[in-house]
Amino acid sequence: MTNPVTFKVLEDIARDLSGSEITFPTFLDITFQVRAALKDPNLSVEQLSKLVGAEPLMSAKIIRMANSVALNPSGREIADVKNAIVRVGMEAVRTVSFAVAMEQLLKSKQMQPFEEISQKLWEHTSHVAALCRVLARKLARINGDEAMFAGLVHDLGVFYLMSRAANFPELVNDKAELHGLLVGWHDNIGHALLSALGSPEPVLEAVRDHETDREVSEVKTLTDVLYVANKIANRTSSWRDPELDGEVDTSMLDTLFDAETLAEIVEESEEEVQSLKAALGG
């Protein structure tokens, strides 16, 4: 039977996400603005750079990303937002907006009670995003930027649930109940939130199914990429507490990959993790 406080949190979220006008959490404000802007097919780099330029933290991260080793092999440094967007691409702004939102949330006062799990969650998120990029490029032959974005937002539901749970001290203090709420509902809540934000259908499907255990014989789709990336990251950097939840079953990886191939993927992704952290911070 669901704890009454947990039920109240879920009831509030369900009412919010099913309404005609959704009240987005403050930490998603900039993300929502970017999403709305990118839906305009006539959006120019100049217009997007003005929007980004109004958010100092986002401006800094876009410029940092543009000057990262991965995107700037020539070493020619960029110092303005407009040219940074030209270099990284307009879609990369969407990814950075989510990174900024998550970072702002993690540093907020309301998240202080969740400091330990928040740090683990961001570490896990970074690894999944990097693994998605590697798997997309190496095996699935799909868009690596979209795959990285899916990895970055796949656990958005956990961030969101913690931000809502912060209003209920009795839930914050009940680690087992809180953990059960986060584990049991984050994929569905994340899917609903991303849907309301207008995320692409392939991303929505991947996020919705990233915790659904199944056999994968070949990594071909974005859903496959995110599912496998999440399994790999759960071996080395899981945000879950094994004492409360048990170990995550990752045995399907041993059927899908031989030890050498899996080691190569992990090694390659470590370089991506460092590049991602250097670009986005955290």
Tab-separated table of N, CA, C and O in Angstrom, residues 131 134-135 138-139 219 228-236 250-270:
chain	number	residue	atom	x	y	z
A	131	LEU	N	28.003	7.544	-22.536
A	131	LEU	CA	27.843	6.203	-23.103
A	131	LEU	C	26.866	6.215	-24.278
A	131	LEU	O	27.081	5.516	-25.276
A	134	VAL	N	28.702	7.410	-27.337
A	134	VAL	CA	29.619	6.382	-27.842
A	134	VAL	C	28.849	5.265	-28.539
A	134	VAL	O	29.196	4.839	-29.649
A	135	LEU	N	27.801	4.764	-27.902
A	135	LEU	CA	27.011	3.664	-28.478
A	135	LEU	C	26.310	4.101	-29.767
A	135	LEU	O	26.200	3.309	-30.711
A	138	LYS	N	29.209	4.265	-32.327
A	138	LYS	CA	29.954	3.025	-32.538
A	138	LYS	C	29.096	1.872	-33.062
A	138	LYS	O	29.537	1.083	-33.899
A	139	LEU	N	27.852	1.792	-32.574
A	139	LEU	CA	27.016	0.633	-32.893
A	139	LEU	C	25.731	0.968	-33.655
A	139	LEU	O	25.404	0.321	-34.642
A	219	VAL	N	22.140	-3.310	-30.843
A	219	VAL	CA	21.883	-1.911	-30.496
A	219	VAL	C	21.638	-1.137	-31.785
A	219	VAL	O	22.581	-0.828	-32.519
A	228	VAL	N	20.853	0.342	-22.902
A	228	VAL	CA	22.157	-0.302	-22.696
A	228	VAL	C	23.109	0.637	-21.953
A	228	VAL	O	23.842	0.207	-21.047
A	229	ALA	N	23.109	1.913	-22.308
A	229	ALA	CA	23.968	2.885	-21.623
A	229	ALA	C	23.629	2.949	-20.140
A	229	ALA	O	24.525	3.005	-19.277
A	230	ASN	N	22.346	2.922	-19.818
A	230	ASN	CA	21.914	2.966	-18.421
A	230	ASN	C	22.370	1.716	-17.670
A	230	ASN	O	22.794	1.784	-16.510
A	231	LYS	N	22.311	0.563	-18.334
A	231	LYS	CA	22.769	-0.684	-17.707
A	231	LYS	C	24.275	-0.627	-17.421
A	231	LYS	O	24.731	-1.017	-16.344
A	232	ILE	N	25.041	-0.155	-18.400
A	232	ILE	CA	26.498	-0.078	-18.204
A	232	ILE	C	26.820	0.870	-17.049
A	232	ILE	O	27.637	0.558	-16.178
A	233	ALA	N	26.184	2.031	-17.043
A	233	ALA	CA	26.453	3.024	-15.994
A	233	ALA	C	26.033	2.513	-14.624
A	233	ALA	O	26.639	2.875	-13.606
A	234	ASN	N	25.020	1.654	-14.583
A	234	ASN	CA	24.578	1.114	-13.293
A	234	ASN	C	25.591	0.152	-12.678
A	234	ASN	O	25.508	-0.163	-11.489
A	235	ARG	N	26.541	-0.316	-13.479
A	235	ARG	CA	27.586	-1.189	-12.929
A	235	ARG	C	28.645	-0.385	-12.175
A	235	ARG	O	29.236	-0.885	-11.219
A	236	THR	N	28.890	0.827	-12.626
A	236	THR	CA	30.010	1.588	-12.073
A	236	THR	C	29.605	2.874	-11.364
A	236	THR	O	30.330	3.372	-10.506
A	250	THR	N	22.286	-6.294	-14.335
A	250	THR	CA	22.935	-5.866	-15.584
A	250	THR	C	23.457	-7.065	-16.386
A	250	THR	O	24.320	-6.922	-17.245
A	251	SER	N	22.937	-8.252	-16.098
A	251	SER	CA	23.449	-9.473	-16.716
A	251	SER	C	23.269	-9.495	-18.235
A	251	SER	O	24.017	-10.189	-18.931
A	252	MET	N	22.291	-8.741	-18.749
A	252	MET	CA	22.064	-8.731	-20.194
A	252	MET	C	23.284	-8.207	-20.958
A	252	MET	O	23.505	-8.549	-22.108
A	253	LEU	N	24.118	-7.422	-20.281
A	253	LEU	CA	25.322	-6.894	-20.928
A	253	LEU	C	26.289	-8.013	-21.305
A	253	LEU	O	26.973	-7.943	-22.326
A	254	ASP	N	26.347	-9.050	-20.486
A	254	ASP	CA	27.266	-10.153	-20.737
A	254	ASP	C	26.799	-11.031	-21.890
A	254	ASP	O	27.594	-11.767	-22.485
A	255	THR	N	25.514	-10.962	-22.194
A	255	THR	CA	24.980	-11.668	-23.360
A	255	THR	C	25.180	-10.850	-24.624
A	255	THR	O	25.471	-11.384	-25.700
A	256	LEU	N	25.057	-9.531	-24.481
A	256	LEU	CA	25.144	-8.625	-25.625
A	256	LEU	C	26.577	-8.381	-26.088
A	256	LEU	O	26.854	-8.297	-27.281
A	257	PHE	N	27.522	-8.287	-25.135
A	257	PHE	CA	28.910	-7.954	-25.452
A	257	PHE	C	29.875	-8.998	-24.906
A	257	PHE	O	29.623	-9.587	-23.852
A	258	ASP	N	30.988	-9.173	-25.609
A	258	ASP	CA	32.077	-9.918	-24.985
A	258	ASP	C	32.845	-8.935	-24.101
A	258	ASP	O	32.684	-7.717	-24.214
A	259	ALA	N	33.677	-9.457	-23.223
A	259	ALA	CA	34.351	-8.624	-22.228
A	259	ALA	C	35.216	-7.542	-22.868
A	259	ALA	O	35.259	-6.399	-22.400
A	260	GLU	N	35.891	-7.874	-23.968
A	260	GLU	CA	36.780	-6.915	-24.623
A	260	GLU	C	35.997	-5.749	-25.225
A	260	GLU	O	36.392	-4.588	-25.077
A	261	THR	N	34.890	-6.052	-25.911
A	261	THR	CA	34.084	-5.005	-26.524
A	261	THR	C	33.499	-4.071	-25.473
A	261	THR	O	33.516	-2.840	-25.618
A	262	LEU	N	32.998	-4.656	-24.383
A	262	LEU	CA	32.422	-3.848	-23.315
A	262	LEU	C	33.483	-2.943	-22.684
A	262	LEU	O	33.221	-1.762	-22.409
A	263	ALA	N	34.668	-3.475	-22.495
A	263	ALA	CA	35.761	-2.684	-21.925
A	263	ALA	C	36.125	-1.522	-22.839
A	263	ALA	O	36.411	-0.404	-22.372
A	264	GLU	N	36.119	-1.756	-24.156
A	264	GLU	CA	36.420	-0.698	-25.124
A	264	GLU	C	35.375	0.416	-25.061
A	264	GLU	O	35.716	1.604	-25.118
A	265	ILE	N	34.114	0.026	-24.959
A	265	ILE	CA	33.032	1.008	-24.888
A	265	ILE	C	33.162	1.854	-23.629
A	265	ILE	O	33.043	3.084	-23.669
A	266	VAL	N	33.432	1.200	-22.502
A	266	VAL	CA	33.579	1.916	-21.237
A	266	VAL	C	34.766	2.863	-21.284
A	266	VAL	O	34.682	4.023	-20.851
A	267	GLU	N	35.882	2.384	-21.835
A	267	GLU	CA	37.089	3.217	-21.919
A	267	GLU	C	36.847	4.443	-22.798
A	267	GLU	O	37.234	5.566	-22.451
A	268	GLU	N	36.208	4.228	-23.944
A	268	GLU	CA	35.924	5.338	-24.849
A	268	GLU	C	34.962	6.333	-24.206
A	268	GLU	O	35.085	7.544	-24.383
A	269	SER	N	34.012	5.813	-23.450
A	269	SER	CA	33.033	6.695	-22.822
A	269	SER	C	33.658	7.540	-21.717
A	269	SER	O	33.188	8.651	-21.436
A	270	GLU	N	34.709	7.034	-21.069
A	270	GLU	CA	35.374	7.805	-20.014
A	270	GLU	C	35.937	9.105	-20.568
A	270	GLU	O	35.901	10.148	-19.909
